[in-house]
Amino acid sequence: VKMDLFWTSMVVGRLYTSYHQYSKKVSSRIEVYASDFDELNGKPLKAMAEEVLAVVKYKPTPYSLFDHHGQLQTAGQYFLRNLSRLALHLVPFSNSFVYFERELVDLSDGGVVAIDWALLQGHSMDRSQNKPVIILHHGLVGDSQSEYIYHFIRKLIRNGYIVGVMIARGCGGLPLRTVFTFAGRKTGDVRAVVKRVRERYPKTKLFWMGYSLGAASTLQYLEDFHGQTDEEKSLLDAVMCVSPP
């Protein structure tokens, strides 16, 4: 009886805590952390953000009542994505399985990075100049096999993109030839890959998407090089950064 009461109180306590957190999320307002002096194209960033928030209504998903910290969502997505990848291996003659052809890019300081070009099973490398190209740059200790990269690649290919993944120094099985490792300040590595891809596809639209540390490196590259000259400015058509640290 004592154990039953113990577990009952634990469950009730958990539900109460989750409900309290959920209610707090629903009622809370997204705060804008920007200085009144930060500007974009002459307009204060804080004012721009508050204009957006005025028309965007934030409402958490109902399952956050039971998973307000998001651990179950993270674990569930991880297992479901791995099961789907395993299923693609087991299905005979499946053309949805993604594999990669690696292109090494030697750097001026003796280091090496790579581009993993993504291909669907049964397809060869697409060198046409009439499809948009997008390069994904992974986060810390990531590579082209990272879940957030791999499953996004399939969607991009289905939507007509040529997809490559920049593999940073020492990641994805690359040898570490110098004392320098993957770092947000090593923007020359990003620049070398951008220039290599632009040489391969001089006429098509070229997009870049960085995640986490890859996003930080991308932002620093834009600060250091992009826009400094007309040649540099013409290398990329658009950039997106996801969760830069």
GROMACS .gro file of C-alpha atoms in nm:
model
  245
    1VAL     CA    1   0.000   0.000   0.000
    2LYS     CA    2   0.283   0.237   0.088
    3MET     CA    3   0.453   0.172  -0.249
    4ASP     CA    4   0.123   0.229  -0.432
    5LEU     CA    5   0.082   0.563  -0.256
    6PHE     CA    6   0.442   0.652  -0.336
    7TRP     CA    7   0.408   0.588  -0.709
    8THR     CA    8   0.067   0.754  -0.722
    9SER     CA    9   0.207   1.068  -0.560
   10MET     CA   10   0.502   1.062  -0.803
   11VAL     CA   11   0.271   1.045  -1.106
   12VAL     CA   12   0.036   1.314  -0.971
   13GLY     CA   13   0.333   1.536  -0.888
   14ARG     CA   14   0.477   1.489  -1.236
   15LEU     CA   15   0.145   1.575  -1.404
   16TYR     CA   16   0.101   1.882  -1.184
   17THR     CA   17   0.452   2.005  -1.263
   18SER     CA   18   0.402   1.946  -1.635
   19TYR     CA   19   0.068   2.127  -1.631
   20HIS     CA   20   0.222   2.419  -1.444
   21GLN     CA   21   0.507   2.441  -1.696
   22TYR     CA   22   0.264   2.410  -1.990
   23SER     CA   23   0.040   2.685  -1.851
   24LYS     CA   24   0.344   2.903  -1.800
   25LYS     CA   25   0.449   2.850  -2.160
   26VAL     CA   26   0.105   2.938  -2.292
   27SER     CA   27   0.079   3.255  -2.088
   28SER     CA   28   0.440   3.368  -2.124
   29ARG     CA   29   0.546   3.626  -2.379
   30ILE     CA   30   0.854   3.588  -2.592
   31GLU     CA   31   1.105   3.845  -2.475
   32VAL     CA   32   1.311   4.048  -2.719
   33TYR     CA   33   1.677   4.063  -2.623
   34ALA     CA   34   1.804   4.344  -2.841
   35SER     CA   35   1.947   4.685  -2.773
   36ASP     CA   36   1.760   4.992  -2.887
   37PHE     CA   37   2.079   5.089  -3.069
   38ASP     CA   38   2.107   4.770  -3.283
   39GLU     CA   39   1.991   4.846  -3.634
   40LEU     CA   40   1.927   4.666  -3.963
   41ASN     CA   41   1.904   4.880  -4.276
   42GLY     CA   42   1.855   5.186  -4.058
   43LYS     CA   43   1.569   5.041  -3.855
   44PRO     CA   44   1.603   4.936  -3.487
   45LEU     CA   45   1.616   4.558  -3.451
   46LYS     CA   46   1.410   4.565  -3.134
   47ALA     CA   47   1.127   4.750  -3.306
   48MET     CA   48   1.135   4.507  -3.600
   49ALA     CA   49   1.123   4.205  -3.368
   50GLU     CA   50   0.830   4.346  -3.172
   51GLU     CA   51   0.638   4.408  -3.495
   52VAL     CA   52   0.680   4.040  -3.584
   53LEU     CA   53   0.577   3.924  -3.236
   54ALA     CA   54   0.265   4.137  -3.257
   55VAL     CA   55   0.128   3.917  -3.536
   56VAL     CA   56   0.282   3.584  -3.433
   57LYS     CA   57   0.088   3.393  -3.167
   58TYR     CA   58   0.301   3.142  -2.980
   59LYS     CA   59   0.126   2.830  -2.855
   60PRO     CA   60   0.317   2.521  -2.742
   61THR     CA   61   0.212   2.182  -2.874
   62PRO     CA   62  -0.018   1.978  -2.644
   63TYR     CA   63   0.235   1.698  -2.587
   64SER     CA   64   0.455   1.945  -2.400
   65LEU     CA   65   0.209   1.882  -2.112
   66PHE     CA   66   0.394   1.552  -2.064
   67ASP     CA   67   0.733   1.648  -2.207
   68HIS     CA   68   0.789   2.013  -2.125
   69HIS     CA   69   1.169   1.980  -2.139
   70GLY     CA   70   1.162   1.803  -2.476
   71GLN     CA   71   1.366   1.492  -2.385
   72LEU     CA   72   1.100   1.250  -2.514
   73GLN     CA   73   1.073   1.443  -2.839
   74THR     CA   74   1.449   1.429  -2.890
   75ALA     CA   75   1.472   1.058  -2.810
   76GLY     CA   76   1.163   0.974  -3.016
   77GLN     CA   77   1.289   1.156  -3.324
   78TYR     CA   78   1.629   0.988  -3.293
   79PHE     CA   79   1.485   0.635  -3.282
   80LEU     CA   80   1.220   0.696  -3.549
   81ARG     CA   81   1.474   0.842  -3.791
   82ASN     CA   82   1.713   0.553  -3.737
   83LEU     CA   83   1.431   0.303  -3.791
   84SER     CA   84   1.336   0.475  -4.116
   85ARG     CA   85   1.698   0.463  -4.234
   86LEU     CA   86   1.717   0.092  -4.147
   87ALA     CA   87   1.395   0.032  -4.340
   88LEU     CA   88   1.547   0.194  -4.650
   89HIS     CA   89   1.838  -0.051  -4.626
   90LEU     CA   90   1.602  -0.348  -4.608
   91VAL     CA   91   1.365  -0.251  -4.890
   92PRO     CA   92   1.483  -0.416  -5.216
   93PHE     CA   93   1.559  -0.182  -5.505
   94SER     CA   94   1.483   0.125  -5.295
   95ASN     CA   95   1.583   0.451  -5.466
   96SER     CA   96   1.537   0.659  -5.151
   97PHE     CA   97   1.859   0.553  -4.981
   98VAL     CA   98   2.117   0.835  -4.981
   99TYR     CA   99   2.485   0.769  -5.032
  100PHE     CA  100   2.776   1.006  -5.078
  101GLU     CA  101   3.070   1.069  -5.309
  102ARG     CA  102   3.351   1.249  -5.124
  103GLU     CA  103   3.557   1.526  -5.279
  104LEU     CA  104   3.863   1.638  -5.083
  105VAL     CA  105   3.954   2.006  -5.064
  106ASP     CA  106   4.318   2.074  -4.974
  107LEU     CA  107   4.379   2.392  -4.777
  108SER     CA  108   4.665   2.639  -4.799
  109ASP     CA  109   4.796   2.554  -4.448
  110GLY     CA  110   4.821   2.183  -4.526
  111GLY     CA  111   4.485   2.089  -4.376
  112VAL     CA  112   4.200   1.917  -4.556
  113VAL     CA  113   3.821   1.944  -4.558
  114ALA     CA  114   3.576   1.767  -4.784
  115ILE     CA  115   3.247   1.791  -4.969
  116ASP     CA  116   3.021   1.487  -4.947
  117TRP     CA  117   2.800   1.503  -5.257
  118ALA     CA  118   2.465   1.338  -5.187
  119LEU     CA  119   2.317   1.092  -5.435
  120LEU     CA  120   2.011   0.872  -5.436
  121GLN     CA  121   2.077   0.503  -5.492
  122GLY     CA  122   2.103   0.426  -5.861
  123HIS     CA  123   2.184   0.785  -5.959
  124SER     CA  124   2.514   0.939  -6.067
  125MET     CA  125   2.661   1.280  -5.990
  126ASP     CA  126   2.452   1.562  -6.142
  127ARG     CA  127   2.674   1.821  -6.307
  128SER     CA  128   2.397   2.016  -6.483
  129GLN     CA  129   2.395   2.394  -6.449
  130ASN     CA  130   2.016   2.430  -6.436
  131LYS     CA  131   1.953   2.300  -6.082
  132PRO     CA  132   2.012   2.499  -5.763
  133VAL     CA  133   2.296   2.380  -5.540
  134ILE     CA  134   2.287   2.385  -5.161
  135ILE     CA  135   2.577   2.306  -4.927
  136LEU     CA  136   2.501   2.202  -4.568
  137HIS     CA  137   2.761   2.261  -4.297
  138HIS     CA  138   2.729   2.034  -3.991
  139GLY     CA  139   2.777   2.115  -3.623
  140LEU     CA  140   3.041   2.004  -3.374
  141VAL     CA  141   3.148   1.636  -3.424
  142GLY     CA  142   2.889   1.606  -3.702
  143ASP     CA  143   2.918   1.488  -4.062
  144SER     CA  144   2.698   1.387  -4.355
  145GLN     CA  145   2.558   1.095  -4.153
  146SER     CA  146   2.421   1.318  -3.875
  147GLU     CA  147   2.044   1.273  -3.843
  148TYR     CA  148   1.954   1.640  -3.894
  149ILE     CA  149   2.166   1.643  -4.210
  150TYR     CA  150   2.082   1.304  -4.360
  151HIS     CA  151   1.703   1.327  -4.349
  152PHE     CA  152   1.696   1.685  -4.473
  153ILE     CA  153   1.906   1.584  -4.771
  154ARG     CA  154   1.638   1.346  -4.898
  155LYS     CA  155   1.380   1.625  -4.896
  156LEU     CA  156   1.616   1.863  -5.076
  157ILE     CA  157   1.696   1.612  -5.351
  158ARG     CA  158   1.326   1.539  -5.403
  159ASN     CA  159   1.269   1.912  -5.447
  160GLY     CA  160   1.526   1.938  -5.724
  161TYR     CA  161   1.842   2.048  -5.541
  162ILE     CA  162   2.197   1.927  -5.588
  163VAL     CA  163   2.317   1.873  -5.231
  164GLY     CA  164   2.663   1.867  -5.077
  165VAL     CA  165   2.779   1.855  -4.716
  166MET     CA  166   3.092   2.037  -4.605
  167ILE     CA  167   3.295   1.808  -4.376
  168ALA     CA  168   3.514   2.008  -4.138
  169ARG     CA  169   3.871   1.928  -4.032
  170GLY     CA  170   3.899   1.603  -3.841
  171CYS     CA  171   3.529   1.519  -3.880
  172GLY     CA  172   3.360   1.239  -4.073
  173GLY     CA  173   3.675   1.028  -4.089
  174LEU     CA  174   3.896   1.304  -4.232
  175PRO     CA  175   4.260   1.299  -4.118
  176LEU     CA  176   4.371   1.590  -3.904
  177ARG     CA  177   4.684   1.702  -4.089
  178THR     CA  178   4.754   2.016  -3.886
  179VAL     CA  179   4.720   2.133  -3.526
  180PHE     CA  180   4.410   2.329  -3.626
  181THR     CA  181   4.070   2.167  -3.569
  182PHE     CA  182   3.710   2.255  -3.654
  183ALA     CA  183   3.651   2.605  -3.516
  184GLY     CA  184   3.414   2.892  -3.578
  185ARG     CA  185   3.702   3.127  -3.655
  186LYS     CA  186   3.850   2.910  -3.933
  187THR     CA  187   3.652   3.092  -4.199
  188GLY     CA  188   3.913   3.022  -4.464
  189ASP     CA  189   3.791   2.661  -4.466
  190VAL     CA  190   3.438   2.772  -4.553
  191ARG     CA  191   3.572   3.008  -4.818
  192ALA     CA  192   3.775   2.731  -4.981
  193VAL     CA  193   3.466   2.510  -5.011
  194VAL     CA  194   3.248   2.794  -5.138
  195LYS     CA  195   3.501   2.876  -5.410
  196ARG     CA  196   3.541   2.508  -5.508
  197VAL     CA  197   3.165   2.463  -5.546
  198ARG     CA  198   3.130   2.786  -5.740
  199GLU     CA  199   3.404   2.673  -5.979
  200ARG     CA  200   3.215   2.349  -6.036
  201TYR     CA  201   2.878   2.524  -6.077
  202PRO     CA  202   2.953   2.876  -6.210
  203LYS     CA  203   2.606   2.953  -6.348
  204THR     CA  204   2.358   2.802  -6.106
  205LYS     CA  205   2.211   2.939  -5.783
  206LEU     CA  206   2.429   2.849  -5.484
  207PHE     CA  207   2.288   2.835  -5.131
  208TRP     CA  208   2.459   2.762  -4.800
  209MET     CA  209   2.308   2.636  -4.474
  210GLY     CA  210   2.504   2.603  -4.150
  211TYR     CA  211   2.402   2.427  -3.830
  212SER     CA  212   2.528   2.504  -3.478
  213LEU     CA  213   2.908   2.548  -3.492
  214GLY     CA  214   2.882   2.530  -3.871
  215ALA     CA  215   2.637   2.821  -3.850
  216ALA     CA  216   2.881   3.019  -3.636
  217SER     CA  217   3.158   2.954  -3.887
  218THR     CA  218   2.927   3.060  -4.169
  219LEU     CA  219   2.836   3.387  -3.999
  220GLN     CA  220   3.202   3.463  -3.935
  221TYR     CA  221   3.280   3.388  -4.301
  222LEU     CA  222   3.016   3.641  -4.407
  223GLU     CA  223   3.174   3.898  -4.177
  224ASP     CA  224   3.531   3.828  -4.295
  225PHE     CA  225   3.488   3.781  -4.668
  226HIS     CA  226   3.139   3.802  -4.818
  227GLY     CA  227   3.071   4.144  -4.963
  228GLN     CA  228   3.431   4.262  -4.937
  229THR     CA  229   3.463   4.252  -5.316
  230ASP     CA  230   3.219   4.202  -5.603
  231GLU     CA  231   3.376   3.861  -5.670
  232GLU     CA  232   3.322   3.744  -5.313
  233LYS     CA  233   2.969   3.881  -5.307
  234SER     CA  234   2.876   3.685  -5.619
  235LEU     CA  235   2.982   3.347  -5.475
  236LEU     CA  236   2.668   3.281  -5.267
  237ASP     CA  237   2.309   3.368  -5.352
  238ALA     CA  238   2.159   3.307  -5.006
  239VAL     CA  239   2.267   3.184  -4.663
  240MET     CA  240   2.076   3.035  -4.370
  241CYS     CA  241   2.215   2.974  -4.020
  242VAL     CA  242   2.043   2.738  -3.776
  243SER     CA  243   2.109   2.768  -3.401
  244PRO     CA  244   2.452   2.935  -3.405
  245PRO     CA  245   2.617   2.932  -3.060
   0.00000   0.00000   0.00000
